Amino acid sequence: MKKKIAFICVHNSCRSQIAEALGKHFMSDKYDFYSAGTETKPQINKDAVRLMKELYGIDMEKEQYSKTIDKIPMPDIAISMGCDVGCPFIGKAFDDNWNLPDPTGQTDDCFVEVIKKIELQVKSI
């Protein structure tokens, strides 16, 4: 049985969604990936969706949506994307905090920089 890895941030609309998508893209043979937040947004960040399609051919809106922690299975490994916006309590301690800045509202270059950092982190799990 594969371990469940969850990427957590407050709104589950950008960094955690990118991490879930890249996890599934690169490492789905080893782990099951999820993302969640303590709040939701009506849609995944449009810049993240656009850039993930451009960079990897991944359509995050196909199978992913903003959801709260109670909508995913209890993870074996829980990773915070960065507590610059506050770290939620998920019923267990975080196994890691990637301390990634939220690129929402920033330039494409800023987004790509965060996406590439997430890719490196995901591949090193």
Tab-separated table of N, CA, C and O in Angstrom:
chain	number	residue	atom	x	y	z
A	1	MET	N	0.841	-1.186	0.000
A	1	MET	CA	0.000	0.000	0.000
A	1	MET	C	0.887	1.251	0.000
A	1	MET	O	1.816	1.363	0.797
A	2	LYS	N	0.593	2.174	-0.892
A	2	LYS	CA	1.389	3.392	-0.995
A	2	LYS	C	1.074	4.344	0.147
A	2	LYS	O	-0.062	4.437	0.596
A	3	LYS	N	2.109	5.071	0.592
A	3	LYS	CA	1.896	6.102	1.609
A	3	LYS	C	1.143	7.271	1.003
A	3	LYS	O	1.295	7.581	-0.178
A	4	LYS	N	0.338	7.921	1.850
A	4	LYS	CA	-0.432	9.089	1.428
A	4	LYS	C	0.317	10.352	1.855
A	4	LYS	O	0.654	10.509	3.024
A	5	ILE	N	0.565	11.223	0.893
A	5	ILE	CA	1.232	12.490	1.160
A	5	ILE	C	0.248	13.620	0.875
A	5	ILE	O	-0.369	13.656	-0.193
A	6	ALA	N	0.106	14.524	1.849
A	6	ALA	CA	-0.800	15.661	1.670
A	6	ALA	C	-0.026	16.964	1.760
A	6	ALA	O	0.824	17.137	2.643
A	7	PHE	N	-0.314	17.858	0.839
A	7	PHE	CA	0.263	19.198	0.828
A	7	PHE	C	-0.810	20.147	1.338
A	7	PHE	O	-1.927	20.176	0.814
A	8	ILE	N	-0.470	20.915	2.365
A	8	ILE	CA	-1.458	21.727	3.058
A	8	ILE	C	-1.090	23.207	3.013
A	8	ILE	O	0.054	23.581	3.275
A	9	CYS	N	-2.057	24.036	2.659
A	9	CYS	CA	-1.932	25.473	2.865
A	9	CYS	C	-3.335	26.008	3.145
A	9	CYS	O	-4.298	25.256	3.084
A	10	VAL	N	-3.461	27.249	3.486
A	10	VAL	CA	-4.740	27.752	3.970
A	10	VAL	C	-5.859	27.613	2.930
A	10	VAL	O	-6.894	27.021	3.189
A	11	HIS	N	-5.659	28.149	1.731
A	11	HIS	CA	-6.752	28.207	0.762
A	11	HIS	C	-6.813	27.042	-0.221
A	11	HIS	O	-7.781	26.914	-0.956
A	12	ASN	N	-5.789	26.222	-0.274
A	12	ASN	CA	-5.756	25.092	-1.211
A	12	ASN	C	-6.123	25.533	-2.622
A	12	ASN	O	-6.972	24.954	-3.278
A	13	SER	N	-5.443	26.591	-3.090
A	13	SER	CA	-5.752	27.075	-4.433
A	13	SER	C	-4.515	27.290	-5.295
A	13	SER	O	-4.641	27.501	-6.492
A	14	CYS	N	-3.310	27.221	-4.706
A	14	CYS	CA	-2.121	27.536	-5.497
A	14	CYS	C	-0.982	26.550	-5.205
A	14	CYS	O	-0.848	25.528	-5.864
A	15	ARG	N	-0.147	26.856	-4.201
A	15	ARG	CA	1.046	26.036	-3.941
A	15	ARG	C	0.722	24.569	-3.669
A	15	ARG	O	1.363	23.672	-4.225
A	16	SER	N	-0.253	24.314	-2.822
A	16	SER	CA	-0.582	22.922	-2.484
A	16	SER	C	-1.156	22.186	-3.700
A	16	SER	O	-0.889	21.000	-3.898
A	17	GLN	N	-1.909	22.896	-4.526
A	17	GLN	CA	-2.458	22.297	-5.749
A	17	GLN	C	-1.334	21.965	-6.737
A	17	GLN	O	-1.341	20.908	-7.370
A	18	ILE	N	-0.370	22.877	-6.861
A	18	ILE	CA	0.790	22.632	-7.734
A	18	ILE	C	1.543	21.403	-7.241
A	18	ILE	O	1.922	20.524	-8.025
A	19	ALA	N	1.769	21.320	-5.926
A	19	ALA	CA	2.503	20.181	-5.354
A	19	ALA	C	1.756	18.870	-5.597
A	19	ALA	O	2.370	17.862	-5.953
A	20	GLU	N	0.441	18.882	-5.407
A	20	GLU	CA	-0.350	17.664	-5.668
A	20	GLU	C	-0.195	17.237	-7.130
A	20	GLU	O	0.051	16.064	-7.430
A	21	ALA	N	-0.334	18.194	-8.051
A	21	ALA	CA	-0.240	17.887	-9.480
A	21	ALA	C	1.140	17.354	-9.851
A	21	ALA	O	1.261	16.364	-10.582
A	22	LEU	N	2.193	17.990	-9.337
A	22	LEU	CA	3.550	17.541	-9.659
A	22	LEU	C	3.859	16.197	-8.994
A	22	LEU	O	4.555	15.362	-9.574
A	23	GLY	N	3.339	15.992	-7.798
A	23	GLY	CA	3.513	14.698	-7.146
A	23	GLY	C	2.915	13.583	-7.985
A	23	GLY	O	3.558	12.558	-8.246
A	24	LYS	N	1.684	13.795	-8.424
A	24	LYS	CA	1.026	12.795	-9.266
A	24	LYS	C	1.762	12.608	-10.585
A	24	LYS	O	1.883	11.490	-11.087
A	25	HIS	N	2.268	13.693	-11.138
A	25	HIS	CA	2.951	13.661	-12.434
A	25	HIS	C	4.274	12.885	-12.361
A	25	HIS	O	4.569	12.077	-13.238
A	26	PHE	N	5.055	13.136	-11.308
A	26	PHE	CA	6.404	12.564	-11.224
A	26	PHE	C	6.529	11.337	-10.320
A	26	PHE	O	7.434	10.534	-10.514
A	27	MET	N	5.673	11.204	-9.311
A	27	MET	CA	5.924	10.185	-8.281
A	27	MET	C	4.711	9.316	-7.952
A	27	MET	O	4.680	8.672	-6.908
A	28	SER	N	3.701	9.260	-8.825
A	28	SER	CA	2.479	8.518	-8.498
A	28	SER	C	2.704	7.019	-8.370
A	28	SER	O	1.897	6.317	-7.775
A	29	ASP	N	3.829	6.529	-8.893
A	29	ASP	CA	4.129	5.105	-8.742
A	29	ASP	C	4.577	4.771	-7.311
A	29	ASP	O	4.508	3.623	-6.894
A	30	LYS	N	4.987	5.786	-6.547
A	30	LYS	CA	5.490	5.551	-5.193
A	30	LYS	C	4.535	5.994	-4.093
A	30	LYS	O	4.543	5.442	-3.003
A	31	TYR	N	3.739	7.049	-4.352
A	31	TYR	CA	2.879	7.632	-3.317
A	31	TYR	C	1.530	8.029	-3.900
A	31	TYR	O	1.398	8.237	-5.093
A	32	ASP	N	0.546	8.175	-3.002
A	32	ASP	CA	-0.724	8.797	-3.350
A	32	ASP	C	-0.662	10.234	-2.854
A	32	ASP	O	-0.285	10.469	-1.699
A	33	PHE	N	-1.030	11.188	-3.686
A	33	PHE	CA	-0.898	12.603	-3.355
A	33	PHE	C	-2.252	13.281	-3.211
A	33	PHE	O	-3.183	12.996	-3.965
A	34	TYR	N	-2.307	14.189	-2.239
A	34	TYR	CA	-3.507	14.970	-1.955
A	34	TYR	C	-3.085	16.392	-1.637
A	34	TYR	O	-1.933	16.648	-1.301
A	35	SER	N	-4.045	17.302	-1.696
A	35	SER	CA	-3.816	18.650	-1.188
A	35	SER	C	-5.106	19.108	-0.528
A	35	SER	O	-6.191	18.636	-0.867
A	36	ALA	N	-4.961	20.008	0.435
A	36	ALA	CA	-6.133	20.505	1.148
A	36	ALA	C	-5.776	21.790	1.881
A	36	ALA	O	-4.598	22.166	1.980
A	37	GLY	N	-6.802	22.446	2.399
A	37	GLY	CA	-6.602	23.673	3.160
A	37	GLY	C	-7.608	23.771	4.290
A	37	GLY	O	-8.427	22.877	4.486
A	38	THR	N	-7.546	24.851	5.034
A	38	THR	CA	-8.528	25.088	6.088
A	38	THR	C	-9.698	25.908	5.555
A	38	THR	O	-10.745	25.979	6.173
A	39	GLU	N	-9.499	26.539	4.412
A	39	GLU	CA	-10.548	27.276	3.715
A	39	GLU	C	-10.480	26.855	2.253
A	39	GLU	O	-9.510	26.224	1.840
A	40	THR	N	-11.476	27.216	1.495
A	40	THR	CA	-11.434	26.902	0.061
A	40	THR	C	-11.626	28.169	-0.758
A	40	THR	O	-12.097	29.176	-0.270
A	41	LYS	N	-11.232	28.064	-1.987
A	41	LYS	CA	-11.464	29.113	-2.986
A	41	LYS	C	-12.397	28.516	-4.038
A	41	LYS	O	-12.413	27.296	-4.239
A	42	PRO	N	-13.154	29.329	-4.765
A	42	PRO	CA	-14.066	28.787	-5.771
A	42	PRO	C	-13.340	28.074	-6.919
A	42	PRO	O	-13.915	27.224	-7.577
A	43	GLN	N	-12.078	28.428	-7.132
A	43	GLN	CA	-11.329	27.780	-8.217
A	43	GLN	C	-9.838	27.816	-7.900
A	43	GLN	O	-9.384	28.586	-7.070
A	44	ILE	N	-9.109	26.957	-8.584
A	44	ILE	CA	-7.654	26.942	-8.458
A	44	ILE	C	-7.110	28.218	-9.110
A	44	ILE	O	-7.652	28.706	-10.103
A	45	ASN	N	-6.043	28.756	-8.555
A	45	ASN	CA	-5.409	29.972	-9.067
A	45	ASN	C	-5.191	29.857	-10.580
A	45	ASN	O	-4.536	28.927	-11.057
A	46	LYS	N	-5.752	30.816	-11.326
A	46	LYS	CA	-5.710	30.763	-12.798
A	46	LYS	C	-4.292	30.852	-13.359
A	46	LYS	O	-3.984	30.231	-14.380
A	47	ASP	N	-3.419	31.624	-12.704
A	47	ASP	CA	-2.028	31.693	-13.175
A	47	ASP	C	-1.335	30.346	-12.974
A	47	ASP	O	-0.582	29.893	-13.841
A	48	ALA	N	-1.594	29.699	-11.845
A	48	ALA	CA	-1.009	28.374	-11.595
A	48	ALA	C	-1.507	27.380	-12.638
A	48	ALA	O	-0.718	26.612	-13.200
A	49	VAL	N	-2.806	27.402	-12.921
A	49	VAL	CA	-3.380	26.492	-13.914
A	49	VAL	C	-2.732	26.712	-15.279
A	49	VAL	O	-2.299	25.766	-15.947
A	50	ARG	N	-2.639	27.971	-15.687
A	50	ARG	CA	-2.063	28.306	-17.005
A	50	ARG	C	-0.602	27.873	-17.105
A	50	ARG	O	-0.186	27.241	-18.087
A	51	LEU	N	0.190	28.186	-16.088
A	51	LEU	CA	1.623	27.880	-16.138
A	51	LEU	C	1.902	26.385	-16.028
A	51	LEU	O	2.825	25.882	-16.667
A	52	MET	N	1.104	25.665	-15.269
A	52	MET	CA	1.295	24.204	-15.188
A	52	MET	C	0.984	23.547	-16.532
A	52	MET	O	1.638	22.581	-16.921
A	53	LYS	N	0.003	24.093	-17.249
A	53	LYS	CA	-0.294	23.576	-18.604
A	53	LYS	C	0.868	23.865	-19.531
A	53	LYS	O	1.296	22.996	-20.304
A	54	GLU	N	1.404	25.101	-19.457
A	54	GLU	CA	2.517	25.489	-20.336
A	54	GLU	C	3.779	24.692	-20.037
A	54	GLU	O	4.460	24.230	-20.953
A	55	LEU	N	4.114	24.531	-18.761
A	55	LEU	CA	5.378	23.908	-18.381
A	55	LEU	C	5.364	22.378	-18.443
A	55	LEU	O	6.361	21.764	-18.798
A	56	TYR	N	4.234	21.764	-18.075
A	56	TYR	CA	4.202	20.304	-17.925
A	56	TYR	C	3.082	19.620	-18.711
A	56	TYR	O	3.004	18.399	-18.719
A	57	GLY	N	2.187	20.399	-19.316
A	57	GLY	CA	1.042	19.806	-19.988
A	57	GLY	C	0.011	19.246	-19.013
A	57	GLY	O	-0.804	18.405	-19.379
A	58	ILE	N	0.046	19.707	-17.759
A	58	ILE	CA	-0.867	19.221	-16.723
A	58	ILE	C	-2.074	20.157	-16.629
A	58	ILE	O	-1.915	21.363	-16.472
A	59	ASP	N	-3.268	19.568	-16.708
A	59	ASP	CA	-4.493	20.338	-16.510
A	59	ASP	C	-4.969	20.098	-15.077
A	59	ASP	O	-5.627	19.101	-14.791
A	60	MET	N	-4.610	21.008	-14.183
A	60	MET	CA	-4.959	20.832	-12.769
A	60	MET	C	-6.460	20.853	-12.541
A	60	MET	O	-6.941	20.264	-11.576
A	61	GLU	N	-7.213	21.515	-13.400
A	61	GLU	CA	-8.657	21.613	-13.195
A	61	GLU	C	-9.404	20.338	-13.607
A	61	GLU	O	-10.571	20.174	-13.287
A	62	LYS	N	-8.706	19.431	-14.271
A	62	LYS	CA	-9.339	18.204	-14.735
A	62	LYS	C	-9.773	17.325	-13.561
A	62	LYS	O	-10.883	16.806	-13.552
A	63	GLU	N	-8.897	17.150	-12.565
A	63	GLU	CA	-9.203	16.265	-11.442
A	63	GLU	C	-9.054	16.936	-10.077
A	63	GLU	O	-9.353	16.327	-9.062
A	64	GLN	N	-8.586	18.159	-10.034
A	64	GLN	CA	-8.330	18.817	-8.762
A	64	GLN	C	-9.296	19.970	-8.521
A	64	GLN	O	-9.778	20.592	-9.466
A	65	TYR	N	-9.544	20.237	-7.247
A	65	TYR	CA	-10.400	21.347	-6.842
A	65	TYR	C	-10.005	21.735	-5.421
A	65	TYR	O	-9.372	20.958	-4.696
A	66	SER	N	-10.360	22.933	-5.020
A	66	SER	CA	-10.038	23.425	-3.685
A	66	SER	C	-10.910	22.689	-2.667
A	66	SER	O	-12.128	22.637	-2.808
A	67	LYS	N	-10.255	22.071	-1.656
A	67	LYS	CA	-10.989	21.299	-0.660
A	67	LYS	C	-10.385	21.468	0.726
A	67	LYS	O	-9.229	21.842	0.866
A	68	THR	N	-11.187	21.170	1.734
A	68	THR	CA	-10.714	21.262	3.117
A	68	THR	C	-10.133	19.931	3.569
A	68	THR	O	-10.360	18.884	2.944
A	69	ILE	N	-9.407	20.010	4.654
A	69	ILE	CA	-8.663	18.863	5.178
A	69	ILE	C	-9.561	17.663	5.468
A	69	ILE	O	-9.155	16.522	5.268
A	70	ASP	N	-10.795	17.908	5.897
A	70	ASP	CA	-11.698	16.798	6.224
A	70	ASP	C	-12.169	16.031	4.986
A	70	ASP	O	-12.806	14.987	5.104
A	71	LYS	N	-11.833	16.520	3.793
A	71	LYS	CA	-12.254	15.864	2.552
A	71	LYS	C	-11.194	14.921	1.980
A	71	LYS	O	-11.398	14.333	0.918
A	72	ILE	N	-10.067	14.788	2.664
A	72	ILE	CA	-9.013	13.878	2.201
A	72	ILE	C	-8.723	12.847	3.294
A	72	ILE	O	-9.029	13.083	4.464
A	73	PRO	N	-8.121	11.700	2.933
A	73	PRO	CA	-7.756	10.725	3.970
A	73	PRO	C	-6.639	11.272	4.862
A	73	PRO	O	-5.874	12.137	4.431
A	74	MET	N	-6.580	10.786	6.100
A	74	MET	CA	-5.488	11.192	6.989
A	74	MET	C	-4.164	10.796	6.328
A	74	MET	O	-3.959	9.643	5.998
A	75	PRO	N	-3.279	11.777	6.098
A	75	PRO	CA	-2.029	11.463	5.405
A	75	PRO	C	-1.006	10.774	6.312
A	75	PRO	O	-1.018	10.960	7.525
A	76	ASP	N	-0.139	10.007	5.678
A	76	ASP	CA	1.021	9.442	6.395
A	76	ASP	C	2.075	10.530	6.552
A	76	ASP	O	2.798	10.566	7.538
A	77	ILE	N	2.153	11.391	5.542
A	77	ILE	CA	3.116	12.492	5.546
A	77	ILE	C	2.357	13.776	5.212
A	77	ILE	O	1.663	13.833	4.190
A	78	ALA	N	2.464	14.776	6.069
A	78	ALA	CA	1.796	16.061	5.850
A	78	ALA	C	2.845	17.147	5.696
A	78	ALA	O	3.716	17.305	6.549
A	79	ILE	N	2.768	17.882	4.595
A	79	ILE	CA	3.746	18.917	4.286
A	79	ILE	C	3.048	20.263	4.157
A	79	ILE	O	2.114	20.414	3.363
A	80	SER	N	3.503	21.235	4.937
A	80	SER	CA	3.001	22.596	4.830
A	80	SER	C	3.749	23.298	3.702
A	80	SER	O	4.959	23.146	3.552
A	81	MET	N	3.022	24.079	2.934
A	81	MET	CA	3.646	24.809	1.839
A	81	MET	C	4.393	26.044	2.324
A	81	MET	O	5.281	26.536	1.652
A	82	GLY	N	4.029	26.526	3.480
A	82	GLY	CA	4.666	27.714	4.031
A	82	GLY	C	3.699	28.386	4.973
A	82	GLY	O	2.544	28.580	4.639
A	83	CYS	N	4.171	28.702	6.127
A	83	CYS	CA	3.273	29.248	7.145
A	83	CYS	C	3.260	30.766	7.155
A	83	CYS	O	2.893	31.384	8.157
A	84	ASP	N	3.647	31.381	6.034
A	84	ASP	CA	3.592	32.833	5.963
A	84	ASP	C	2.150	33.331	6.053
A	84	ASP	O	1.900	34.467	6.402
A	85	VAL	N	1.196	32.474	5.748
A	85	VAL	CA	-0.207	32.845	5.861
A	85	VAL	C	-0.893	32.103	7.007
A	85	VAL	O	-2.104	32.052	7.087
A	86	GLY	N	-0.117	31.501	7.892
A	86	GLY	CA	-0.658	30.788	9.043
A	86	GLY	C	-0.721	29.299	8.797
A	86	GLY	O	-1.147	28.860	7.745
A	87	CYS	N	-0.263	28.518	9.756
A	87	CYS	CA	-0.264	27.065	9.619
A	87	CYS	C	-1.528	26.485	10.241
A	87	CYS	O	-1.786	26.707	11.417
A	88	PRO	N	-2.310	25.769	9.479
A	88	PRO	CA	-3.513	25.166	10.031
A	88	PRO	C	-3.197	23.921	10.856
A	88	PRO	O	-2.155	23.305	10.676
A	89	PHE	N	-4.110	23.544	11.745
A	89	PHE	CA	-3.985	22.286	12.470
A	89	PHE	C	-4.757	21.232	11.697
A	89	PHE	O	-5.916	21.436	11.343
A	90	ILE	N	-4.122	20.103	11.425
A	90	ILE	CA	-4.761	19.082	10.595
A	90	ILE	C	-5.004	17.769	11.329
A	90	ILE	O	-5.321	16.771	10.718
A	91	GLY	N	-4.811	17.757	12.635
A	91	GLY	CA	-5.019	16.536	13.388
A	91	GLY	C	-3.740	15.768	13.645
A	91	GLY	O	-3.734	14.750	14.318
A	92	LYS	N	-2.636	16.240	13.093
A	92	LYS	CA	-1.318	15.656	13.337
A	92	LYS	C	-0.279	16.736	13.078
A	92	LYS	O	-0.568	17.750	12.464
A	93	ALA	N	0.911	16.493	13.567
A	93	ALA	CA	2.003	17.455	13.335
A	93	ALA	C	2.434	17.399	11.868
A	93	ALA	O	2.330	16.353	11.218
A	94	PHE	N	2.911	18.521	11.361
A	94	PHE	CA	3.465	18.531	10.009
A	94	PHE	C	4.806	17.803	10.009
A	94	PHE	O	5.603	17.935	10.933
A	95	ASP	N	5.052	17.039	8.963
A	95	ASP	CA	6.316	16.339	8.821
A	95	ASP	C	7.384	17.242	8.214
A	95	ASP	O	8.569	17.000	8.388
A	96	ASP	N	6.940	18.274	7.496
A	96	ASP	CA	7.885	19.210	6.888
A	96	ASP	C	7.142	20.500	6.558
A	96	ASP	O	5.927	20.505	6.374
A	97	ASN	N	7.889	21.596	6.504
A	97	ASN	CA	7.356	22.885	6.078
A	97	ASN	C	8.296	23.397	4.997
A	97	ASN	O	9.467	23.650	5.259
A	98	TRP	N	7.790	23.511	3.775
A	98	TRP	CA	8.640	23.904	2.661
A	98	TRP	C	8.883	25.398	2.598
A	98	TRP	O	9.702	25.852	1.798
A	99	ASN	N	8.221	26.184	3.419
A	99	ASN	CA	8.462	27.633	3.501
A	99	ASN	C	8.488	28.330	2.148
A	99	ASN	O	9.370	29.144	1.867
A	100	LEU	N	7.523	28.014	1.303
A	100	LEU	CA	7.457	28.619	-0.022
A	100	LEU	C	6.606	29.884	0.015
A	100	LEU	O	5.526	29.889	0.587
A	101	PRO	N	7.078	30.955	-0.618
A	101	PRO	CA	6.262	32.175	-0.675
A	101	PRO	C	5.048	31.949	-1.572
A	101	PRO	O	5.113	31.193	-2.534
A	102	ASP	N	3.956	32.588	-1.250
A	102	ASP	CA	2.752	32.492	-2.071
A	102	ASP	C	2.925	33.401	-3.290
A	102	ASP	O	3.055	34.611	-3.147
A	103	PRO	N	2.921	32.827	-4.511
A	103	PRO	CA	3.127	33.650	-5.705
A	103	PRO	C	1.864	34.349	-6.217
A	103	PRO	O	1.925	35.072	-7.208
A	104	THR	N	0.738	34.156	-5.545
A	104	THR	CA	-0.512	34.760	-5.994
A	104	THR	C	-0.356	36.269	-6.178
A	104	THR	O	0.138	36.959	-5.295
A	105	GLY	N	-0.757	36.747	-7.349
A	105	GLY	CA	-0.676	38.169	-7.656
A	105	GLY	C	0.698	38.634	-8.106
A	105	GLY	O	0.902	39.814	-8.391
A	106	GLN	N	1.660	37.714	-8.190
A	106	GLN	CA	3.023	38.051	-8.606
A	106	GLN	C	3.202	37.805	-10.109
A	106	GLN	O	2.292	37.355	-10.793
A	107	THR	N	4.399	38.050	-10.601
A	107	THR	CA	4.713	37.869	-12.021
A	107	THR	C	4.814	36.386	-12.380
A	107	THR	O	4.969	35.529	-11.508
A	108	ASP	N	4.757	36.094	-13.675
A	108	ASP	CA	4.955	34.720	-14.139
A	108	ASP	C	6.312	34.197	-13.696
A	108	ASP	O	6.434	33.023	-13.327
A	109	ASP	N	7.342	35.026	-13.738
A	109	ASP	CA	8.681	34.597	-13.319
A	109	ASP	C	8.670	34.139	-11.861
A	109	ASP	O	9.287	33.129	-11.518
A	110	CYS	N	7.967	34.864	-11.009
A	110	CYS	CA	7.851	34.499	-9.601
A	110	CYS	C	7.125	33.154	-9.474
A	110	CYS	O	7.546	32.277	-8.720
A	111	PHE	N	6.032	32.996	-10.222
A	111	PHE	CA	5.289	31.738	-10.212
A	111	PHE	C	6.177	30.577	-10.639
A	111	PHE	O	6.200	29.537	-9.989
A	112	VAL	N	6.880	30.751	-11.751
A	112	VAL	CA	7.728	29.680	-12.278
A	112	VAL	C	8.807	29.312	-11.264
A	112	VAL	O	9.106	28.128	-11.067
A	113	GLU	N	9.368	30.307	-10.591
A	113	GLU	CA	10.382	30.043	-9.571
A	113	GLU	C	9.810	29.159	-8.457
A	113	GLU	O	10.439	28.182	-8.044
A	114	VAL	N	8.615	29.467	-7.989
A	114	VAL	CA	7.971	28.663	-6.942
A	114	VAL	C	7.634	27.267	-7.475
A	114	VAL	O	7.862	26.259	-6.796
A	115	ILE	N	7.109	27.182	-8.695
A	115	ILE	CA	6.773	25.886	-9.296
A	115	ILE	C	8.015	25.003	-9.381
A	115	ILE	O	7.973	23.817	-9.049
A	116	LYS	N	9.138	25.567	-9.826
A	116	LYS	CA	10.377	24.790	-9.955
A	116	LYS	C	10.891	24.339	-8.587
A	116	LYS	O	11.430	23.227	-8.448
A	117	LYS	N	10.731	25.184	-7.556
A	117	LYS	CA	11.118	24.780	-6.194
A	117	LYS	C	10.248	23.617	-5.728
A	117	LYS	O	10.752	22.671	-5.114
A	118	ILE	N	8.959	23.684	-6.021
A	118	ILE	CA	8.056	22.598	-5.643
A	118	ILE	C	8.447	21.323	-6.373
A	118	ILE	O	8.490	20.237	-5.770
A	119	GLU	N	8.772	21.431	-7.668
A	119	GLU	CA	9.192	20.243	-8.425
A	119	GLU	C	10.404	19.584	-7.770
A	119	GLU	O	10.430	18.358	-7.578
A	120	LEU	N	11.410	20.371	-7.419
A	120	LEU	CA	12.603	19.815	-6.769
A	120	LEU	C	12.260	19.141	-5.449
A	120	LEU	O	12.768	18.057	-5.141
A	121	GLN	N	11.417	19.781	-4.649
A	121	GLN	CA	11.030	19.214	-3.354
A	121	GLN	C	10.258	17.902	-3.537
A	121	GLN	O	10.518	16.928	-2.840
A	122	VAL	N	9.317	17.892	-4.473
A	122	VAL	CA	8.522	16.689	-4.727
A	122	VAL	C	9.426	15.538	-5.149
A	122	VAL	O	9.297	14.418	-4.659
A	123	LYS	N	10.348	15.814	-6.055
A	123	LYS	CA	11.247	14.761	-6.540
A	123	LYS	C	12.200	14.256	-5.468
A	123	LYS	O	12.770	13.181	-5.597
A	124	SER	N	12.364	15.027	-4.386
A	124	SER	CA	13.287	14.606	-3.319
A	124	SER	C	12.582	13.894	-2.168
A	124	SER	O	13.207	13.536	-1.177
A	125	ILE	N	11.269	13.695	-2.283
A	125	ILE	CA	10.521	13.009	-1.215
A	125	ILE	C	10.993	11.562	-1.129
A	125	ILE	O	11.186	10.905	-2.092
